[in-house]
Structures are given as C-alpha cells and as structure tokens.
Short mmCIF file of C-alpha atoms and ligand atoms in Angstrom, two decimals:
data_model
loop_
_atom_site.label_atom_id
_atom_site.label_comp_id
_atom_site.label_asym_id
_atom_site.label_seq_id
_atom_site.Cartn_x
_atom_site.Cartn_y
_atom_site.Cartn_z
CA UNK A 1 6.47 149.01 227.81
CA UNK A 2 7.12 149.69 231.37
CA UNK A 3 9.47 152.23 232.53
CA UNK A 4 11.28 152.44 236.22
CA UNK A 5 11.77 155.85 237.79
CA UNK A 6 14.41 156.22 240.35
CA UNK A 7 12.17 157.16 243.47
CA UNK A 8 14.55 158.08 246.35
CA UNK A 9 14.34 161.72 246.28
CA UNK A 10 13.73 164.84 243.77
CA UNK A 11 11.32 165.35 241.10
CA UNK A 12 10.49 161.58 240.19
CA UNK A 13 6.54 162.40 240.65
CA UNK A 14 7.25 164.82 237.68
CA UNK A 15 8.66 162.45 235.12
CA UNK A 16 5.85 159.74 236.41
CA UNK A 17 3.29 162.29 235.37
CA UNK A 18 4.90 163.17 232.01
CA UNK A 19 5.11 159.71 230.36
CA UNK A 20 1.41 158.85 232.10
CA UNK A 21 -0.05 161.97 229.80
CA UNK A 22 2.16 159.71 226.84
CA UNK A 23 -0.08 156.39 227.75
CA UNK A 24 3.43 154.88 229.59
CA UNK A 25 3.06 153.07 232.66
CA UNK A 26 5.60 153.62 235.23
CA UNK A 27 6.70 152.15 238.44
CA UNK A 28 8.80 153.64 241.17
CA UNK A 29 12.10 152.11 241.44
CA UNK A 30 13.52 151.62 245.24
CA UNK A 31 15.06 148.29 245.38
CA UNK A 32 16.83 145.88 242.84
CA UNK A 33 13.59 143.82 242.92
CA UNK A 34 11.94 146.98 241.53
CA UNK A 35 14.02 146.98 238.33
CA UNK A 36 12.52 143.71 237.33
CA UNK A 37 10.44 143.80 233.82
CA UNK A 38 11.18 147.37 233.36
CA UNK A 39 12.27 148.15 229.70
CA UNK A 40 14.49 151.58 230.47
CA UNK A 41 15.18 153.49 233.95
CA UNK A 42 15.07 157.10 234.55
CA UNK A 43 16.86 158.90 237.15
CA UNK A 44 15.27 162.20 237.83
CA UNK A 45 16.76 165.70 239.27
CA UNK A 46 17.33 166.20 242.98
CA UNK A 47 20.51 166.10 244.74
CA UNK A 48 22.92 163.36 243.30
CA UNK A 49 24.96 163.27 246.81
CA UNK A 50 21.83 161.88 247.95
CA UNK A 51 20.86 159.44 245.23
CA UNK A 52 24.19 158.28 244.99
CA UNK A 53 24.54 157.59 248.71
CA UNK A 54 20.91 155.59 248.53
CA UNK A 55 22.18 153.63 245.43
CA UNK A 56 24.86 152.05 247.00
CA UNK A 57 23.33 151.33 250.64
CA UNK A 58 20.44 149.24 248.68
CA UNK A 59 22.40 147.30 246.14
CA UNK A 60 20.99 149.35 243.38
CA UNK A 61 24.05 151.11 242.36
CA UNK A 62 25.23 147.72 241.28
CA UNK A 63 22.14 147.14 239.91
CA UNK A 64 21.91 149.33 237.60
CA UNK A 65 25.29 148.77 236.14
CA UNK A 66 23.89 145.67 235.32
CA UNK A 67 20.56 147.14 234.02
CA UNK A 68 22.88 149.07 231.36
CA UNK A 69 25.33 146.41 230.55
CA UNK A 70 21.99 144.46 229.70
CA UNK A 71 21.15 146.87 226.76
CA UNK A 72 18.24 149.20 228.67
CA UNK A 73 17.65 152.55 228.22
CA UNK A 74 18.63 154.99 230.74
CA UNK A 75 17.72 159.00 231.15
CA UNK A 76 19.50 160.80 233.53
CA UNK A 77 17.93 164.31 233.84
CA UNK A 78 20.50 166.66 235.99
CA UNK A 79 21.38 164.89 239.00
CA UNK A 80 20.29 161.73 237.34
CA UNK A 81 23.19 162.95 235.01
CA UNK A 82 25.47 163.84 237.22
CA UNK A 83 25.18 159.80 238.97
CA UNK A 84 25.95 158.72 235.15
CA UNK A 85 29.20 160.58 234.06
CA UNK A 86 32.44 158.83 234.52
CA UNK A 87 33.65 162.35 236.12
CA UNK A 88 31.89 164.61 238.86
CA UNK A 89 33.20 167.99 239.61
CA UNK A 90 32.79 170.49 242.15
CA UNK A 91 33.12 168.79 244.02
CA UNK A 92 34.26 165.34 242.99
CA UNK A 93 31.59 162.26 243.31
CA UNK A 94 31.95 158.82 242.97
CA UNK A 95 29.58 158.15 239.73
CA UNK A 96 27.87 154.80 237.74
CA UNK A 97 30.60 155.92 234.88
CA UNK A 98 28.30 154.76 232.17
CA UNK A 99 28.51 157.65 229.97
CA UNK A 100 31.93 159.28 229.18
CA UNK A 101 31.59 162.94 230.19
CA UNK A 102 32.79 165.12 232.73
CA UNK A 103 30.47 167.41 234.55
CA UNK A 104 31.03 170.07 236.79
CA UNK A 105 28.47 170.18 239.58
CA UNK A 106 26.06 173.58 239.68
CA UNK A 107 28.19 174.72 236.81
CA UNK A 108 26.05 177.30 235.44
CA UNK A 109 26.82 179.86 238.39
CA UNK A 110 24.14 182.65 239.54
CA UNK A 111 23.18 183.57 235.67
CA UNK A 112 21.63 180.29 234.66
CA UNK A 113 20.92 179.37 238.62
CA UNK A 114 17.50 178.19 237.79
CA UNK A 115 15.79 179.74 234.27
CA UNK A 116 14.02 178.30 231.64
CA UNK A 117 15.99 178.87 228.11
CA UNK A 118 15.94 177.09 224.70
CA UNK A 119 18.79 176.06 222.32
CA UNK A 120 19.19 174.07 219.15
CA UNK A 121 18.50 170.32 219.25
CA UNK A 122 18.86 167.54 216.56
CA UNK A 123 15.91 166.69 217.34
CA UNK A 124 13.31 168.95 216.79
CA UNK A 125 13.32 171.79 214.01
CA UNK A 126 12.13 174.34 216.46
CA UNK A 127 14.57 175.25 219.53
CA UNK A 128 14.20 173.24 222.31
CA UNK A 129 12.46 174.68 225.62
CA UNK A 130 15.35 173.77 228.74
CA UNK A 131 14.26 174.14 232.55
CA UNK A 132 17.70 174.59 234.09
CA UNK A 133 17.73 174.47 237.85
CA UNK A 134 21.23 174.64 239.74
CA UNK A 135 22.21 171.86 236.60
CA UNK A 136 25.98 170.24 235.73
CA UNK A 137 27.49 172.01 232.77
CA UNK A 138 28.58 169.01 230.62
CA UNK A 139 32.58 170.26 230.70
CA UNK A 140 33.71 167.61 228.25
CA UNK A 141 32.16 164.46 226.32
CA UNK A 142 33.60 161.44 224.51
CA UNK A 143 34.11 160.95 220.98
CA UNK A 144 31.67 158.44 221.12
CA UNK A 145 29.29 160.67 222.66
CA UNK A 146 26.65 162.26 220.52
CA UNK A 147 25.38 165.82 221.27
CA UNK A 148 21.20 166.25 220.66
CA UNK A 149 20.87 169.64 222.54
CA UNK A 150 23.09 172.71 223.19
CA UNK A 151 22.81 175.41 225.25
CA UNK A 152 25.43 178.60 225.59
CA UNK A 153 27.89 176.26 223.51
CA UNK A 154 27.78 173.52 225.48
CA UNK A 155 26.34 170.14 225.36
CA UNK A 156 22.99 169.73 227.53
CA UNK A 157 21.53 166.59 226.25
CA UNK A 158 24.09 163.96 225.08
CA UNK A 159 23.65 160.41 224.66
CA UNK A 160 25.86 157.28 224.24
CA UNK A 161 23.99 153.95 222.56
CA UNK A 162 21.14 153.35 224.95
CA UNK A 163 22.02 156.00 227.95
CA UNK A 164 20.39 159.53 227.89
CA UNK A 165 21.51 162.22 229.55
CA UNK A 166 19.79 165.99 229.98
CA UNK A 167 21.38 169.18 231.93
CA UNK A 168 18.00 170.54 232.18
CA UNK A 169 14.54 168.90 233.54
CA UNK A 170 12.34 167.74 230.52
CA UNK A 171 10.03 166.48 232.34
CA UNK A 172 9.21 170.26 233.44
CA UNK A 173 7.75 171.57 230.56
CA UNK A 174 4.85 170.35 228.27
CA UNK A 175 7.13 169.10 225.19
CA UNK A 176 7.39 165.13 225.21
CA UNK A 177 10.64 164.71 222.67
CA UNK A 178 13.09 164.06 224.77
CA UNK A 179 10.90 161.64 226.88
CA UNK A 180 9.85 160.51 223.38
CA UNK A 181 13.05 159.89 221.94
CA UNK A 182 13.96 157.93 225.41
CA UNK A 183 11.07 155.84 224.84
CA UNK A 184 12.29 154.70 220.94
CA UNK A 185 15.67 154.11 222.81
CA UNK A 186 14.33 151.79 225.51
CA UNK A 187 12.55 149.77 222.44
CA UNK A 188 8.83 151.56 222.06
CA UNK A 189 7.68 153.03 218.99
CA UNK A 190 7.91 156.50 220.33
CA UNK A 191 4.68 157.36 218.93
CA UNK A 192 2.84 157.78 222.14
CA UNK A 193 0.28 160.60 221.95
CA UNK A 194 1.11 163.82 222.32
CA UNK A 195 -0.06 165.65 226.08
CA UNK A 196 -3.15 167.64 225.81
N1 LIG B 1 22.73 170.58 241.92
C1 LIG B 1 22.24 169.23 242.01
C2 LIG B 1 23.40 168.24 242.22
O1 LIG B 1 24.51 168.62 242.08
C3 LIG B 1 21.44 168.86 240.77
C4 LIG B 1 20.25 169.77 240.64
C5 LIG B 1 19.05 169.15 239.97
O2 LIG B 1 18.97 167.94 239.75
N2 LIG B 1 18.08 169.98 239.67
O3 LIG B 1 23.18 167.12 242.51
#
C-alpha cells in the first residue's frame, strides 16, 4: 500500500508522519508522474487558494480527477476539503467538484478560530477528538453523502464512495481512525498498528 500526499504547501509533513507511526509508506505528491502506483491521495490543510492555484499550473488538477474517476481513495483534510467540494464559499473557488457539498470558507468565525473539540462519530464509540484551525463549515451535503463525524450540528467528516473529507486536521492528534478508515477505503486492511 502506498499512499500520495499532496506536498505543495501546509501540513503534509504531518499526515506523512501519522500513517509512518501506522507502518504506511508515503510519497510526496508534486507532479502527475508522482501519482503513479499510489493506492489513495491525501490532500492536507493549508491554504486551498494556494493548492488550487499549484494544481492547475502542473497538470495535477486534471490529474487527480482522473485519480478519482479511477476508483482511489481520496482524504481531503480542511483545505484539502475545501479543493474537493463542488461549492466554495466565502469567497467562491473554483474546486475538483468530486464530492457534493458546499462549504463556506473559515466558516467557524472567531469561536471555533482554531480549538481542539470532539463530537460524535460513526465510527468510534467514544467522541471523536477534532483539531479545528480556521476550517470550512460543511454548509450543505448530498443525499448521497454520508456523515461519519459531527460537530455543533454540522457535518465535519463526510464521505462519498471512495472520497474522504474532514473539517478538522486528523492528522493532529494521536488517534489513527480516520486515517484508518481512509486506509480500508483506499483497499488496505486498516489494521495497521496502533501509534505508540
Ligand atoms: N482557511 C483555509 C482555507 O480556506 C483552510 C485552513 C486549513 O486548512 N487549516 O483554505
């Protein structure tokens, strides 16, 4: 199993290190040759303006399309979520519109700015831990779109067949589920060790 990790700009070291304490090898993920033999992408946190410009100067915003429309797994975590909605908000973005949502761009205000919180998730029994920092509020989803995670009554980690996406930064905190869960999606087991 070999997973690509969106390395233009943001927190991509972060989600490297998380699935390397799981056993997963990971390569970074600059150019449409990078893509090659990876079984799921992840596109970390940052600033989606940025990402999104990078995407489509190097091909990969194309790319990736493809990548998806193959069957792969992808995780967007906050900006990586905001590049996969098929709305952006606050202001408006062009987007990869592979997951049917609409998200509204630092939607949590001054309150939730940056804080670390925990709702109720489908799955895990216990409430899950979120690191939310300047994330999208996930205004509306599709039917087809299933909910895992809620926070304040609203959807924060919401997926649709193989794509992933979190409002908050999993790969911040020491639980593995959601990077586990991404893993069964992208064709693994999921039953990589648990971090020390
Ligand atoms: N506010 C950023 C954006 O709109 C996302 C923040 C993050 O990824 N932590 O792109």
């Amino acid at each position: 199993m070999k997973i690509g990790i969106l390395a233009v700009q943001g927190d991509f070291a972060a989600h490297a290190a998380m699935l390397a304490g799981m056993g997963i090898e990971s390569v970074e993920v600059r150019t449409r040759e990078d893509l090659t033999g990876c079984d799921g992408l992840i596109l970390p946190g940052g600033e989606s303006t940025t990402q999104l410009q990078f995407l489509q100067e190097e091909g990969l915003y194309d790319a990736i399309k493809q990548f998806a429309d193959s069957g792969k797994a992808i995780l967007g975590t906050c900006a990586g979520a905001i590049l996969l909605a098929t709305e952006v908000k606050n202001p408006q973005q062009e987007s990869l519109g592979l997951l049917d949502m609409t998200v509204l761009r630092n939607g949590y205000g001054r309150q939730v700015h940056s804080d670390v919180v925990s709702g109720p998730s489908t799955l895990k029994k216990e409430p899950m831990e979120m690191v939310f920092i300047r994330g999208p509020i996930f205004e509306r989803v599709g039917p087809d779109v299933k909910v895992l995670a809620e926070y304040a009554g609203k959807p924060a980690l919401v997926q649709k067949g193989h794509i992933l996406a979190a409002a908050f930064h999993p790969e911040l905190t020491e639980d593995t589920t959601v990077h586990r869960y991404f893993l069964q999606q992208a064709g693994g087991n999921g039953s990589a060790r648990p971090r020390a």
